[in-house]
Amino acid sequence: MALALPAPLRVNAASARPGRRWMVAWLLLAPSLVLLALFTYGPILRVLHESLYGSPLPGQAAPFLGLDNYARLLGDPAFRNAAWNTALYAFWTILPGMGLGLVLALALEATSRVSSVLRAVFFFPTLVPLVAAASIFVFLFLPGIGLLDRYLALIGIRGPNWLGDPDVALYAIIGLTVWKNAGYYMLFFLAGLQQVQQDLYDAATIDGAGVLARLRHVTLPALRPTMAFVFVIALVNVLVAVDHVFVLTKGGPSGTTDLILFFIYRQAHENHDLGFAAAATVVSVAVLLLISGLGIETLERGLRKEEGA
Amino acid sequence: MTRLTPRARLGLVLTGALAILWIVPFWWMAVAALRPAAVPVLEMGSLLPSWPPSLSSLADAWDSADFPVYYLNTTVMVLGILAVQLVTVTLAAYAFARLRFKGERVVFYAFLLQLLLVPPIFIVPNLITVVDLGLYDRLLGVMAPYFVSAFGTFLLRQTFRRIPVELEEAARLDGAGLLMLLRHVYLPLSIPALVAFSIVSVTSHWNEFLWPLMVVNSPDRQVLTVGLASFTQNAESASDWSVMAAGTLLVVLPLLVAFLAFQRRFVNSFVFSGLK
């Protein structure tokens, strides 16, 4: 994994004089830190601050509201709806997406010409803009004449109105997302599988472990760090992926595909309710940090337990 | 190439069937894009290519939206982001890899935060910042939040660390300053990592949608994804499915060609990547 924690640095006698070295370091980091301040730390402070204010009236400063925006947010049916949709979307894209990625990685792990072609097939959707994928799926989901209904009709199934039925639309979008992301997660699992030590498999085989036992006792425990990593990627993906909602449903029908970021966008862009949008951002970032922290923690604790055992 | 066990063979057959399902949307897009524009809508769901293939839908798509401008803007955007990133990332990576300084741990974690809190999450405050900087409705405003990359910094830091310190010491004895050192020692020895980072950076920003949609207003500054979204909206209302598929193909085609040409590189760099 690319993101190991800092190992103890080696002292480097030849580089700048010790007294100057920290200055050089800060100078080198300065461009990045300025940009991070502008576009990562600044926004954190800005949304925290702004979430306490209302919309400015013409010619007046924005009124201070305290925590009113948050109270309003929690009581707002549209926000609760978007939060619930996002939770459903997260559940149904992360679990099947990661599961499918893992299965594909296990199936395509061996190097052969066929498996490398198949890997490419599953990976390509990852590269394509979500907007382009959504434009293709517009026609796939078209009721009656679309690709999906046309081929379902051959086996006698009459499809629902995929994007127009409130019970179905979110799952249509989830299907598109799983199609797009499974190959991405597959790659990380393929990389993770290469790290599993062959002698562990050999030892398990000598102990008489079958395929499933080896999977359970060797492969899956060894993949825990990869899983934690993929989980966090998938979680961030959930929060930022709204391009398909724009193209396919605009949040409809009856708000069933309204996701958090789309909600925030509407509050800011259409209703010009910046304080309210900021409060929604604060809540979703807090939840993102909490869940990714918990996810990593759980997986790492499991890992430590395995190692201790 | 290893001989496959029967079980592995079965796995390949099942995944092969799934792969066909996976490729159908692209297949449909290509088939539909190569159909003449006036095909009855009921025919459009067919997966059989019409023969001979017709370029008229592609021509229609090309004419009915400003694709040359979109291509140009997208190219300027992704290359502009990459160019600045390569500078900021190299400098920061050297500091993390080779210099020891007070507060290093804190700064390291401060960088880590950007991997989670990616710019699209902060669309609203970032938009205000861009307006304050006078960059609204300019490609530079779209590019600015991506000029720093924690991922690139960490990737390059790992690579720099694997370069023997003795090389740096030798270059220093020859009188090389820091910039010379980076240019003649560190960067040439980090080309695979730089290529991997460039691929990930270019593809992920090529796909950007919501942020350019918010920052840029003028039609002549639109990028491909935003152009495609408005284009398909028009095509959809006119039910010009083959033209819509052709427009989508125009957006996907450069990626498809690049992918087929550099497949292994793509796959490896994405394994490297993690968070974009």
Coordinates of C-alpha atoms in Angstrom, one line a residue:
Chain A
M1 CA 0.0 0.0 0.0
A2 CA 1.3 3.4 -0.9
L3 CA 0.4 5.0 2.4
A4 CA 2.7 3.5 5.0
L5 CA 3.1 5.6 8.2
P6 CA 6.4 7.5 8.5
A7 CA 9.3 5.2 9.4
P8 CA 12.1 6.8 11.5
L9 CA 13.9 9.1 9.2
R10 CA 17.5 8.5 8.5
V11 CA 19.8 11.4 9.4
N12 CA 21.2 12.8 6.3
A13 CA 24.6 14.3 7.0
A14 CA 25.2 15.6 3.5
S15 CA 22.1 17.7 3.1
A16 CA 21.6 21.2 4.3
R17 CA 23.2 22.3 7.6
P18 CA 21.1 21.0 10.6
G19 CA 20.1 24.5 11.7
R20 CA 18.7 25.3 8.2
R21 CA 17.1 22.0 7.5
W22 CA 13.7 22.7 9.0
M23 CA 13.5 26.0 7.1
V24 CA 14.2 24.2 3.8
A25 CA 11.5 21.6 4.7
W26 CA 8.9 24.2 5.4
L27 CA 9.8 26.1 2.3
L28 CA 9.4 23.0 0.2
L29 CA 6.1 22.2 1.9
A30 CA 4.8 25.8 1.6
P31 CA 3.1 25.6 -1.8
S32 CA 1.2 22.5 -0.9
L33 CA 0.3 23.9 2.5
V34 CA -1.0 27.1 1.1
L35 CA -3.2 25.2 -1.3
L36 CA -4.3 22.8 1.4
A37 CA -5.2 25.8 3.6
L38 CA -7.2 27.3 0.8
F39 CA -9.1 24.2 -0.3
T40 CA -9.1 21.7 2.6
Y41 CA -8.6 23.4 6.0
G42 CA -10.2 26.7 5.0
P43 CA -13.4 25.0 3.8
I44 CA -13.6 23.1 7.1
L45 CA -13.5 26.3 9.1
R46 CA -15.7 28.1 6.6
V47 CA -18.5 25.5 6.7
L48 CA -18.3 25.4 10.5
H49 CA -18.5 29.2 10.7
E50 CA -21.1 29.5 7.9
S51 CA -23.4 26.8 9.3
L52 CA -24.1 29.2 12.2
Y53 CA -25.5 32.0 10.0
G54 CA -28.6 32.5 7.9
S55 CA -29.0 33.9 4.4
P56 CA -28.1 37.6 4.2
L57 CA -30.9 39.9 3.4
P58 CA -30.2 42.6 0.7
G59 CA -28.0 45.2 2.2
Q60 CA -27.6 43.5 5.5
A61 CA -25.1 41.1 7.1
A62 CA -26.1 37.5 7.4
P63 CA -27.9 37.0 10.8
F64 CA -26.3 34.8 13.4
L65 CA -28.5 31.8 14.1
G66 CA -26.4 29.6 16.4
L67 CA -27.3 26.0 16.0
D68 CA -30.6 26.8 14.3
N69 CA -29.5 25.5 10.9
Y70 CA -28.6 22.1 12.5
A71 CA -32.0 22.0 14.3
R72 CA -33.7 22.8 11.0
L73 CA -31.6 20.2 9.2
L74 CA -32.5 17.4 11.6
G75 CA -36.2 18.3 11.3
D76 CA -36.1 18.8 7.5
P77 CA -37.8 15.9 5.7
A78 CA -35.8 16.5 2.5
F79 CA -32.5 16.2 4.4
R80 CA -33.6 13.1 6.3
N81 CA -34.7 11.7 3.0
A82 CA -31.4 12.5 1.3
A83 CA -29.5 11.0 4.3
W84 CA -31.6 7.9 4.3
N85 CA -31.1 7.5 0.5
T86 CA -27.4 8.0 0.9
A87 CA -27.3 5.3 3.6
L88 CA -29.1 2.9 1.4
Y89 CA -26.9 3.8 -1.5
A90 CA -23.8 3.3 0.6
F91 CA -25.0 -0.1 1.9
W92 CA -25.9 -1.4 -1.5
T93 CA -23.0 -0.1 -3.4
I94 CA -20.2 -0.7 -0.9
L95 CA -21.0 -4.3 0.2
P96 CA -21.9 -5.8 -3.2
G97 CA -19.2 -3.7 -4.9
M98 CA -16.5 -4.9 -2.6
G99 CA -17.9 -8.5 -2.6
L100 CA -17.9 -8.6 -6.3
G101 CA -14.5 -7.0 -6.5
L102 CA -13.1 -9.7 -4.2
V103 CA -14.8 -12.6 -6.1
L104 CA -13.5 -11.2 -9.4
A105 CA -10.0 -10.9 -7.9
L106 CA -10.1 -14.5 -6.6
A107 CA -11.4 -15.8 -10.0
L108 CA -8.9 -13.8 -12.1
E109 CA -5.9 -14.0 -9.9
A110 CA -4.1 -16.7 -11.9
T111 CA -2.2 -15.2 -14.9
S112 CA -3.5 -16.4 -18.2
R113 CA -4.3 -14.6 -21.4
V114 CA -8.1 -15.1 -20.7
S115 CA -8.0 -13.7 -17.2
S116 CA -6.0 -10.6 -18.2
V117 CA -8.6 -9.8 -20.9
L118 CA -11.4 -10.3 -18.4
R119 CA -9.6 -8.1 -15.9
A120 CA -9.4 -5.3 -18.5
V121 CA -13.1 -5.7 -19.3
F122 CA -14.1 -5.3 -15.6
F123 CA -11.7 -2.4 -15.2
F124 CA -12.6 -0.3 -18.1
P125 CA -15.9 1.2 -16.6
T126 CA -13.7 2.6 -13.9
L127 CA -11.9 4.9 -16.4
V128 CA -15.0 6.2 -18.1
P129 CA -16.6 9.4 -16.7
L130 CA -19.6 8.7 -14.6
V131 CA -21.5 11.2 -16.8
A132 CA -20.7 9.1 -19.9
A133 CA -21.7 5.9 -18.1
A134 CA -25.0 7.5 -17.1
S135 CA -25.7 8.7 -20.7
I136 CA -25.3 5.1 -21.8
F137 CA -27.6 3.8 -19.0
V138 CA -30.3 6.3 -19.9
F139 CA -31.1 4.1 -22.9
L140 CA -30.4 0.9 -21.1
F141 CA -33.1 1.8 -18.5
L142 CA -35.7 3.2 -21.1
P143 CA -39.0 1.6 -20.3
G144 CA -40.3 -0.8 -23.0
I145 CA -37.8 -0.2 -25.8
G146 CA -34.5 0.1 -23.8
L147 CA -31.8 -2.5 -23.8
L148 CA -32.7 -4.0 -20.4
D149 CA -36.5 -4.4 -21.1
R150 CA -35.9 -5.6 -24.6
Y151 CA -33.8 -8.5 -23.4
L152 CA -35.8 -9.2 -20.3
A153 CA -38.8 -9.5 -22.6
L154 CA -37.1 -12.5 -24.3
I155 CA -37.3 -14.4 -21.1
G156 CA -40.8 -13.2 -20.4
I157 CA -40.0 -10.6 -17.7
R158 CA -41.7 -7.2 -17.9
G159 CA -39.4 -4.7 -16.4
P160 CA -40.6 -1.8 -14.2
N161 CA -40.1 1.8 -15.2
W162 CA -36.5 1.7 -14.0
L163 CA -35.9 5.4 -13.5
G164 CA -39.5 6.4 -13.1
D165 CA -40.7 4.1 -10.3
P166 CA -40.0 5.4 -6.8
D167 CA -39.4 1.9 -5.5
V168 CA -36.9 1.1 -8.2
A169 CA -35.0 4.2 -9.3
L170 CA -32.4 4.3 -6.5
Y171 CA -31.6 0.6 -7.1
A172 CA -31.2 1.3 -10.8
I173 CA -28.6 3.9 -9.9
I174 CA -27.0 1.5 -7.4
G175 CA -26.7 -1.1 -10.2
L176 CA -24.9 1.4 -12.4
T177 CA -22.6 2.3 -9.6
V178 CA -21.7 -1.4 -8.8
W179 CA -21.1 -1.9 -12.6
K180 CA -18.8 1.0 -12.6
N181 CA -16.8 0.4 -9.4
A182 CA -16.4 -3.4 -9.0
G183 CA -13.4 -3.5 -11.3
Y184 CA -11.7 -0.8 -9.4
Y185 CA -12.0 -2.7 -6.1
M186 CA -11.0 -5.9 -7.9
L187 CA -7.6 -4.3 -8.7
F188 CA -6.9 -3.5 -5.0
F189 CA -7.8 -7.1 -4.1
L190 CA -5.6 -8.4 -6.8
A191 CA -2.8 -6.4 -5.4
G192 CA -3.6 -7.5 -1.9
L193 CA -3.7 -11.2 -3.0
Q194 CA -0.1 -10.9 -4.2
Q195 CA 1.0 -10.0 -0.7
V196 CA -0.4 -13.2 0.8
Q197 CA 2.6 -15.4 1.5
Q198 CA 2.6 -18.7 -0.5
D199 CA 4.0 -20.7 2.5
L200 CA 0.8 -19.9 4.5
Y201 CA -1.2 -21.6 1.7
D202 CA 1.3 -24.5 1.6
A203 CA 1.1 -24.9 5.4
A204 CA -2.7 -24.8 5.3
T205 CA -2.7 -27.4 2.4
I206 CA -0.5 -29.7 4.4
D207 CA -2.9 -29.3 7.4
G208 CA -5.5 -30.6 5.1
A209 CA -7.4 -27.4 4.5
G210 CA -9.8 -27.3 1.6
V211 CA -10.4 -24.3 -0.7
L212 CA -13.0 -22.8 1.6
A213 CA -10.9 -23.3 4.7
R214 CA -7.9 -21.7 3.1
L215 CA -10.0 -18.8 2.0
R216 CA -11.4 -18.3 5.5
H217 CA -8.2 -18.8 7.5
V218 CA -5.5 -17.6 5.2
T219 CA -6.8 -15.3 2.4
L220 CA -9.4 -13.3 4.1
P221 CA -7.4 -12.5 7.2
A222 CA -4.4 -11.5 5.0
L223 CA -6.7 -9.2 3.0
R224 CA -8.0 -7.2 6.0
P225 CA -5.8 -4.2 5.5
T226 CA -6.8 -4.1 1.8
M227 CA -10.4 -4.3 2.9
A228 CA -10.1 -1.4 5.2
F229 CA -8.4 0.6 2.5
V230 CA -11.1 -0.3 -0.2
F231 CA -13.8 0.4 2.3
V232 CA -12.6 4.0 2.9
I233 CA -12.2 4.5 -0.9
A234 CA -15.8 3.2 -1.4
L235 CA -17.1 5.5 1.4
V236 CA -15.6 8.6 -0.1
N237 CA -16.9 7.5 -3.5
V238 CA -20.4 7.4 -2.0
L239 CA -20.3 10.9 -0.8
V240 CA -18.9 12.5 -4.0
A241 CA -20.7 10.5 -6.7
V242 CA -23.7 12.5 -7.9
D243 CA -23.0 12.9 -11.6
H244 CA -25.3 10.0 -12.5
V245 CA -28.1 11.5 -10.4
F246 CA -27.7 14.7 -12.5
V247 CA -28.0 12.9 -15.8
L248 CA -30.5 10.2 -14.9
T249 CA -33.0 11.3 -12.4
K250 CA -32.3 14.8 -10.9
G251 CA -33.1 13.3 -7.5
G252 CA -36.5 12.1 -8.6
P253 CA -39.0 10.4 -8.8
S254 CA -40.4 12.0 -5.6
G255 CA -37.0 12.5 -4.1
T256 CA -36.1 8.8 -4.0
T257 CA -32.7 9.3 -5.6
D258 CA -31.8 12.5 -3.8
L259 CA -28.3 11.9 -2.3
I260 CA -26.5 14.2 0.2
L261 CA -24.2 16.0 -2.1
F262 CA -27.0 16.6 -4.6
F263 CA -29.1 18.0 -1.7
I264 CA -26.2 20.3 -0.6
Y265 CA -25.8 21.4 -4.2
R266 CA -29.5 22.3 -4.5
Q267 CA -29.5 24.2 -1.2
A268 CA -26.5 26.2 -2.3
H269 CA -27.1 26.6 -6.0
E270 CA -30.9 26.8 -6.3
N271 CA -32.1 28.0 -2.9
H272 CA -29.0 30.1 -2.1
D273 CA -29.3 28.9 1.4
L274 CA -25.5 28.7 2.2
G275 CA -25.7 28.4 5.9
F276 CA -28.1 25.5 5.6
A277 CA -25.9 23.8 2.9
A278 CA -22.9 24.4 5.2
A279 CA -24.6 22.7 8.1
A280 CA -25.4 19.7 5.9
T281 CA -21.7 19.6 4.8
V282 CA -20.6 19.6 8.4
V283 CA -22.9 16.7 9.3
S284 CA -21.9 14.6 6.3
V285 CA -18.2 15.2 6.8
A286 CA -18.5 14.3 10.5
V287 CA -20.3 11.1 9.6
L288 CA -17.7 10.3 6.9
L289 CA -14.8 10.7 9.4
L290 CA -16.6 8.7 12.0
I291 CA -17.5 5.8 9.8
S292 CA -14.1 5.6 8.1
G293 CA -12.4 5.8 11.5
L294 CA -14.6 3.1 12.9
G295 CA -14.2 1.0 9.8
I296 CA -10.4 1.1 9.9
E297 CA -10.4 0.6 13.7
T298 CA -12.6 -2.5 13.5
L299 CA -10.6 -4.1 10.7
E300 CA -7.3 -3.3 12.4
R301 CA -8.5 -4.7 15.7
G302 CA -9.5 -7.9 13.9
L303 CA -6.1 -7.9 12.3
R304 CA -4.3 -7.6 15.7
K305 CA -6.4 -10.3 17.2
E306 CA -5.5 -12.7 14.3
E307 CA -1.8 -11.8 14.8
G308 CA -2.0 -12.4 18.5
A309 CA -3.7 -15.7 18.1
Chain B
M1 CA 1.7 -19.2 -17.9
T2 CA 0.5 -21.8 -15.4
R3 CA -1.7 -24.7 -16.3
L4 CA -5.2 -24.0 -14.9
T5 CA -6.9 -26.4 -12.5
P6 CA -10.5 -27.5 -13.5
R7 CA -11.8 -25.2 -10.7
A8 CA -9.9 -22.2 -12.1
R9 CA -11.4 -23.0 -15.5
L10 CA -14.9 -23.0 -14.1
G11 CA -14.2 -19.7 -12.4
L12 CA -13.0 -18.3 -15.8
V13 CA -16.1 -19.5 -17.6
L14 CA -18.4 -17.9 -15.0
T15 CA -16.5 -14.6 -14.9
G16 CA -16.5 -14.7 -18.6
A17 CA -20.3 -14.8 -18.7
L18 CA -20.3 -11.8 -16.2
A19 CA -17.8 -10.0 -18.4
I20 CA -20.1 -10.2 -21.4
L21 CA -22.8 -8.5 -19.2
W22 CA -20.2 -5.9 -18.2
I23 CA -19.3 -5.0 -21.7
V24 CA -22.8 -4.9 -23.1
P25 CA -23.4 -1.1 -22.3
F26 CA -20.2 -0.2 -24.2
W27 CA -21.1 -2.6 -27.1
W28 CA -24.5 -1.0 -27.3
M29 CA -23.0 2.5 -27.4
A30 CA -20.6 1.6 -30.2
V31 CA -23.3 -0.2 -32.2
A32 CA -25.8 2.6 -31.8
A33 CA -23.2 5.3 -32.6
L34 CA -22.5 3.7 -35.9
R35 CA -26.1 3.5 -36.9
P36 CA -27.6 6.1 -39.2
A37 CA -29.4 8.8 -37.3
A38 CA -32.9 8.2 -38.6
V39 CA -33.3 4.6 -37.4
P40 CA -36.8 3.9 -35.8
V41 CA -36.6 4.1 -32.1
L42 CA -37.7 0.5 -31.6
E43 CA -34.6 -0.7 -33.5
M44 CA -32.3 1.2 -31.2
G45 CA -32.3 -1.5 -28.5
S46 CA -30.7 -4.0 -30.9
L47 CA -27.2 -5.2 -30.2
L48 CA -26.6 -6.2 -33.8
P49 CA -24.6 -3.7 -35.7
S50 CA -26.2 -2.2 -38.7
W51 CA -24.3 -2.9 -41.9
P52 CA -22.6 -1.0 -43.4
P53 CA -21.7 1.1 -40.4
S54 CA -22.6 4.8 -40.8
L55 CA -20.6 7.7 -39.6
S56 CA -23.5 10.1 -40.0
S57 CA -24.5 10.0 -36.3
L58 CA -21.0 10.7 -35.2
A59 CA -20.9 13.6 -37.7
D60 CA -24.2 14.9 -36.3
A61 CA -23.0 14.7 -32.8
W62 CA -19.8 16.4 -33.7
D63 CA -21.7 19.3 -35.3
S64 CA -24.4 19.7 -32.7
A65 CA -22.2 20.3 -29.8
D66 CA -18.9 22.1 -29.5
F67 CA -16.7 19.0 -29.1
P68 CA -13.4 20.6 -30.3
V69 CA -13.8 23.3 -27.6
Y70 CA -14.7 20.7 -25.0
Y71 CA -11.7 18.6 -25.9
L72 CA -9.4 21.6 -25.8
N73 CA -10.7 22.8 -22.4
T74 CA -10.5 19.3 -20.9
T75 CA -7.0 18.9 -22.2
V76 CA -5.9 22.3 -20.8
M77 CA -7.6 21.5 -17.5
V78 CA -6.0 18.0 -17.0
L79 CA -2.5 19.0 -18.2
G80 CA -2.6 22.2 -16.2
I81 CA -3.5 20.4 -13.0
L82 CA -0.8 17.8 -13.7
A83 CA 1.9 20.3 -14.4
V84 CA 1.4 22.2 -11.2
Q85 CA 0.9 19.0 -9.2
L86 CA 4.2 17.6 -10.4
V87 CA 6.0 20.7 -8.9
T88 CA 4.2 20.8 -5.6
V89 CA 4.3 17.1 -5.1
T90 CA 8.0 16.8 -5.8
L91 CA 8.9 19.5 -3.4
A92 CA 6.7 18.2 -0.6
A93 CA 7.8 14.6 -1.2
Y94 CA 11.4 15.5 -0.8
A95 CA 10.8 17.3 2.4
F96 CA 8.9 14.2 3.8
A97 CA 11.4 11.7 2.4
R98 CA 14.7 13.3 3.3
L99 CA 14.4 16.1 5.8
R100 CA 13.7 15.8 9.4
F101 CA 11.9 18.7 11.0
K102 CA 9.8 19.7 14.0
G103 CA 6.2 19.2 13.4
E104 CA 6.7 16.6 10.7
R105 CA 4.2 14.2 12.0
V106 CA 1.5 16.8 12.4
V107 CA 2.1 18.1 8.8
F108 CA 2.0 14.5 7.6
Y109 CA -1.4 13.9 9.1
A110 CA -2.6 17.2 7.9
F111 CA -1.8 16.0 4.4
L112 CA -3.5 12.7 5.1
L113 CA -6.7 14.5 5.7
Q114 CA -6.9 15.5 2.1
L115 CA -7.3 11.9 1.1
L116 CA -10.6 11.7 2.9
L117 CA -11.8 15.3 2.5
V118 CA -11.6 15.4 -1.3
P119 CA -12.4 18.8 -2.9
P120 CA -15.9 17.8 -4.3
I121 CA -17.2 17.4 -0.7
F122 CA -16.5 21.1 -0.1
I123 CA -18.2 22.4 -3.3
V124 CA -19.9 25.3 -1.6
P125 CA -17.0 26.8 0.4
N126 CA -14.6 26.1 -2.4
L127 CA -16.9 28.0 -4.8
I128 CA -16.8 31.0 -2.5
T129 CA -13.0 30.8 -2.3
V130 CA -12.8 30.6 -6.1
V131 CA -15.1 33.7 -6.4
D132 CA -13.0 35.5 -3.8
L133 CA -9.8 34.8 -5.8
G134 CA -11.4 36.1 -8.9
L135 CA -11.3 32.7 -10.6
Y136 CA -15.0 32.2 -11.1
D137 CA -16.0 31.1 -14.6
R138 CA -12.3 30.4 -15.5
L139 CA -10.7 27.0 -16.0
L140 CA -8.0 28.1 -13.5
G141 CA -10.8 28.1 -10.9
V142 CA -11.7 24.5 -11.8
M143 CA -8.1 23.5 -11.6
A144 CA -7.0 25.3 -8.4
P145 CA -8.3 22.9 -5.7
Y146 CA -6.4 20.1 -7.4
F147 CA -3.0 21.7 -7.6
V148 CA -2.0 19.9 -4.4
S149 CA -2.2 16.1 -4.1
A150 CA -1.6 14.3 -0.9
F151 CA -1.7 11.0 -2.8
G152 CA 1.0 12.1 -5.2
T153 CA 3.1 13.5 -2.3
F154 CA 3.0 10.2 -0.5
L155 CA 3.5 8.1 -3.6
L156 CA 6.6 10.1 -4.5
R157 CA 7.8 10.2 -0.9
Q158 CA 7.9 6.4 -0.8
T159 CA 9.8 6.3 -4.1
F160 CA 12.3 9.0 -3.0
R161 CA 13.1 7.0 0.1
R162 CA 14.1 4.0 -1.8
I163 CA 16.8 6.0 -3.6
P164 CA 20.2 5.5 -1.9
V165 CA 21.2 8.5 0.1
E166 CA 24.8 8.0 -1.2
L167 CA 23.7 9.3 -4.6
E168 CA 22.5 12.5 -3.0
E169 CA 25.7 12.8 -1.1
A170 CA 27.8 12.3 -4.2
A171 CA 25.8 14.9 -6.1
R172 CA 26.2 17.4 -3.2
L173 CA 29.9 16.9 -3.2
D174 CA 29.9 17.8 -6.8
G175 CA 28.2 21.0 -5.8
A176 CA 24.6 20.3 -6.7
G177 CA 22.0 22.4 -5.0
L178 CA 18.6 21.2 -4.1
L179 CA 16.9 21.9 -7.4
M180 CA 19.7 20.3 -9.3
L181 CA 19.5 17.3 -7.0
L182 CA 15.8 16.9 -7.7
R183 CA 16.2 17.3 -11.4
H184 CA 19.2 15.1 -11.9
V185 CA 19.0 12.5 -9.2
Y186 CA 15.5 12.1 -7.7
L187 CA 13.2 12.7 -10.6
P188 CA 15.0 10.6 -13.2
L189 CA 15.0 7.7 -10.8
S190 CA 11.3 8.1 -10.0
I191 CA 9.9 7.9 -13.5
P192 CA 7.6 4.9 -13.0
A193 CA 6.0 6.5 -10.0
L194 CA 5.6 9.8 -11.9
V195 CA 4.0 8.0 -14.8
A196 CA 1.6 6.2 -12.5
F197 CA 0.7 9.4 -10.7
S198 CA 0.2 11.2 -14.0
I199 CA -2.2 8.5 -15.4
V200 CA -4.3 8.5 -12.2
S201 CA -4.3 12.3 -12.1
V202 CA -5.3 12.8 -15.8
T203 CA -8.0 10.1 -15.8
S204 CA -9.6 11.2 -12.6
H205 CA -9.8 14.9 -13.6
W206 CA -10.9 14.0 -17.1
N207 CA -13.9 12.5 -15.4
E208 CA -14.6 15.6 -13.1
F209 CA -18.2 16.8 -13.5
L210 CA -19.9 18.6 -10.6
W211 CA -17.1 21.0 -9.8
P212 CA -16.5 22.3 -13.4
L213 CA -20.3 22.5 -13.7
M214 CA -20.4 24.9 -10.7
V215 CA -17.3 27.0 -11.5
V216 CA -17.7 27.5 -15.3
N217 CA -20.6 29.3 -16.8
S218 CA -19.5 30.4 -20.3
P219 CA -20.3 27.8 -23.0
D220 CA -16.8 28.2 -24.5
R221 CA -15.1 27.2 -21.3
Q222 CA -17.1 24.0 -20.7
V223 CA -15.3 20.7 -20.3
L224 CA -16.3 17.4 -22.0
T225 CA -18.3 15.9 -19.1
V226 CA -20.4 19.1 -18.6
G227 CA -20.8 19.4 -22.4
L228 CA -21.9 15.8 -22.7
A229 CA -24.5 16.2 -19.9
S230 CA -26.2 19.1 -21.6
F231 CA -25.8 17.5 -25.0
T232 CA -27.4 14.2 -23.9
Q233 CA -30.2 16.1 -22.3
N234 CA -31.0 17.7 -25.6
A235 CA -30.6 14.5 -27.5
E236 CA -32.9 12.7 -25.0
S237 CA -35.7 15.1 -25.5
A238 CA -35.4 14.8 -29.2
S239 CA -35.0 11.0 -28.9
D240 CA -31.9 11.1 -31.1
W241 CA -30.5 7.9 -29.5
S242 CA -27.9 7.2 -32.1
V243 CA -26.6 10.8 -31.9
M244 CA -26.5 10.6 -28.1
A245 CA -24.6 7.3 -28.2
A246 CA -22.2 9.0 -30.7
G247 CA -21.7 11.9 -28.4
T248 CA -20.9 9.6 -25.5
L249 CA -18.6 7.6 -27.8
L250 CA -16.7 10.8 -28.6
V251 CA -16.1 11.4 -24.9
V252 CA -15.1 7.8 -24.1
L253 CA -13.1 7.1 -27.3
P254 CA -9.8 8.8 -26.2
L255 CA -9.9 6.9 -22.9
L256 CA -10.6 3.6 -24.7
V257 CA -7.8 4.1 -27.2
A258 CA -5.3 5.1 -24.5
F259 CA -6.5 2.2 -22.3
L260 CA -6.0 -0.4 -25.1
A261 CA -2.6 1.0 -25.9
F262 CA -1.3 1.2 -22.3
Q263 CA -3.4 -1.4 -20.6
R264 CA -0.8 -2.7 -18.2
R265 CA 0.4 0.8 -17.2
F266 CA -3.2 1.8 -16.4
V267 CA -3.9 -1.2 -14.3
N268 CA -0.6 -0.9 -12.4
S269 CA -1.0 2.8 -11.7
F270 CA -4.5 2.3 -10.4
V271 CA -3.2 -0.4 -8.0
F272 CA -0.7 2.2 -6.9
S273 CA -3.4 4.8 -6.5
G274 CA -5.8 4.3 -3.7
L275 CA -7.6 7.5 -3.1
K276 CA -7.6 9.8 -6.1

